[in-house]
Coordinates of C-alpha atoms in Angstrom, one line a residue:
M25 CA -8.3 13.9 -17.7
D26 CA -8.7 15.1 -14.1
T27 CA -12.1 15.7 -12.7
D28 CA -12.7 17.4 -9.3
L29 CA -15.6 16.3 -7.1
M30 CA -17.3 18.9 -4.9
L31 CA -16.5 18.8 -1.2
E32 CA -19.9 17.3 -0.3
A33 CA -20.7 15.4 -3.5
D34 CA -23.6 12.9 -3.2
S35 CA -23.5 9.3 -4.3
E36 CA -25.3 9.9 -7.6
T37 CA -22.9 12.7 -8.6
I38 CA -19.9 10.5 -7.7
R39 CA -21.3 7.5 -9.6
A40 CA -22.0 9.6 -12.7
T41 CA -18.6 11.1 -12.6
L42 CA -16.9 7.7 -12.3
L43 CA -19.0 6.2 -15.1
S44 CA -18.1 9.1 -17.4
C45 CA -14.4 8.5 -17.0
S46 CA -12.1 6.8 -19.5
E47 CA -9.2 4.6 -18.7
G48 CA -6.3 6.7 -17.3
D49 CA -8.6 9.4 -15.9
A50 CA -8.3 10.7 -12.4
V51 CA -11.1 11.8 -10.0
N52 CA -10.0 14.2 -7.3
C53 CA -11.8 14.2 -3.9
L54 CA -11.4 17.0 -1.4
S55 CA -12.8 15.2 1.6
E56 CA -12.3 11.8 3.3
E57 CA -16.1 11.0 3.0
V58 CA -16.2 11.6 -0.7
F59 CA -13.0 9.6 -1.2
A60 CA -14.4 6.7 0.8
Q61 CA -17.7 6.8 -1.1
A62 CA -15.9 7.0 -4.4
K63 CA -13.8 3.9 -3.5
L64 CA -17.0 1.9 -2.7
L65 CA -18.7 2.9 -5.9
L66 CA -15.5 2.1 -7.9
V67 CA -15.7 -1.5 -6.6
K68 CA -19.5 -1.7 -6.9
E69 CA -19.6 -0.5 -10.5
K70 CA -16.5 -2.6 -11.3
I71 CA -14.7 0.4 -12.9
T72 CA -11.1 -0.3 -13.9
G73 CA -8.4 2.0 -15.1
V74 CA -9.7 5.1 -13.2
C75 CA -7.7 6.6 -10.4
I76 CA -9.4 8.2 -7.3
Q77 CA -7.3 10.6 -5.4
L78 CA -7.7 12.3 -2.0
L79 CA -6.2 15.8 -2.2
G80 CA -5.0 17.7 0.9
D81 CA -5.5 21.3 1.5
D82 CA -2.3 22.1 -0.4
G83 CA -3.5 20.2 -3.5
Y84 CA -1.1 17.3 -3.1
V85 CA -2.3 13.7 -3.3
I86 CA -2.6 12.1 0.1
R87 CA -4.0 8.8 -1.0
Q88 CA -5.1 7.2 -4.2
V89 CA -6.6 4.0 -5.5
T90 CA -7.1 2.6 -9.0
G91 CA -9.6 0.1 -10.0
K92 CA -8.0 -3.1 -11.4
R93 CA -9.1 -6.5 -12.5
R94 CA -7.7 -9.4 -10.5
N95 CA -5.7 -10.6 -13.5
E96 CA -4.1 -7.2 -13.8
L97 CA -2.4 -7.5 -10.4
G98 CA 1.3 -7.8 -10.5
A99 CA 3.2 -10.4 -8.5
G100 CA 4.0 -7.9 -5.7
E101 CA 0.5 -6.7 -5.2
F102 CA -2.1 -8.1 -2.8
N103 CA -5.4 -9.4 -4.0
D104 CA -8.8 -8.5 -2.4
R105 CA -8.8 -11.4 0.0
Q106 CA -5.3 -10.8 1.1
L107 CA -6.1 -7.1 1.7
A108 CA -9.1 -8.1 3.8
V109 CA -6.9 -10.4 6.0
I110 CA -4.4 -7.6 6.5
K111 CA -7.2 -5.2 7.5
A112 CA -8.5 -7.8 10.0
L113 CA -5.0 -8.2 11.4
E114 CA -4.7 -4.4 11.8
K115 CA -8.1 -4.4 13.6
V116 CA -6.9 -7.1 16.0
L117 CA -3.7 -5.2 16.6
R118 CA -5.8 -2.1 17.5
H119 CA -7.7 -4.2 19.9
C120 CA -4.4 -5.5 21.4
K121 CA -3.4 -1.9 22.0
Q122 CA -6.7 -1.0 23.6
E123 CA -6.5 -4.0 25.9
G124 CA -2.9 -3.4 26.9
V125 CA -1.1 -6.1 24.9
K126 CA 2.1 -5.3 23.1
L127 CA 3.7 -7.6 20.5
V128 CA 7.5 -7.9 20.2
G129 CA 9.7 -9.9 17.9
Y130 CA 12.2 -11.9 20.0
S131 CA 14.5 -13.7 17.7
D132 CA 12.4 -15.5 15.1
E133 CA 9.1 -15.7 17.1
L134 CA 6.2 -13.3 17.6
V135 CA 5.7 -12.7 21.3
A136 CA 3.0 -10.9 23.3
Y137 CA 3.5 -9.4 26.7
P138 CA 1.4 -7.2 29.0
A139 CA 1.8 -3.5 28.1
G140 CA 1.8 -2.7 31.8
C141 CA 5.2 -4.5 32.2
K142 CA 7.5 -1.6 33.0
D143 CA 10.7 -3.5 33.3
H144 CA 11.5 -4.7 29.7
N145 CA 14.4 -6.8 31.0
Q146 CA 11.8 -9.1 32.7
A147 CA 9.3 -8.9 29.9
S148 CA 10.3 -12.4 28.7
V149 CA 9.1 -13.8 32.0
Y150 CA 5.5 -12.7 31.1
A151 CA 5.9 -13.3 27.3
L152 CA 3.5 -15.5 25.5
D153 CA 4.6 -17.1 22.2
I154 CA 2.0 -16.4 19.4
D155 CA 1.2 -19.2 17.0
S156 CA 1.7 -17.2 13.8
S157 CA 1.1 -20.2 11.5
D158 CA 4.4 -19.5 9.8
A159 CA 3.0 -16.1 8.5
Y160 CA 5.6 -14.2 10.6
I161 CA 9.3 -14.4 10.5
G162 CA 11.6 -12.3 12.8
A163 CA 14.3 -10.0 11.7
D164 CA 16.9 -12.6 12.7
S165 CA 15.4 -15.3 10.6
N166 CA 17.6 -17.1 8.1
S167 CA 14.5 -18.0 6.0
E168 CA 14.2 -16.7 2.5
L169 CA 11.2 -14.4 1.9
T170 CA 10.0 -16.8 -0.8
G171 CA 10.0 -19.7 1.6
I172 CA 7.0 -18.3 3.7

């Protein structure tokens, strides 16, 4: 069953809606704020099997999240800690952009160079190898994905 939340639903309304859902139900959010609040409450209340969807103006799903127990995660899905690390990396990359640092994959290594470097042919002169702790492999790597 689908349930639509009002555009400016408060926390108690969102919580009550989530708690009244059965497994397989979907809760539709019309704003980013309500969607973000619903995600937080989904985790806080440990609700599983309920899908929260952010709908665009045209009624199509823009983003969605479903509460799952850790043991329900498939082999190809990230766990909570892995997702937190990815978010931290994304934050660091945003800081790199703000501070004028670009990252480029040369061969099999991750390399940083100053964003102000206009001549890309000489970028390697200023390049700094990044210790990726074997978490990064370049496109030219012969390593198997499972060998990471």
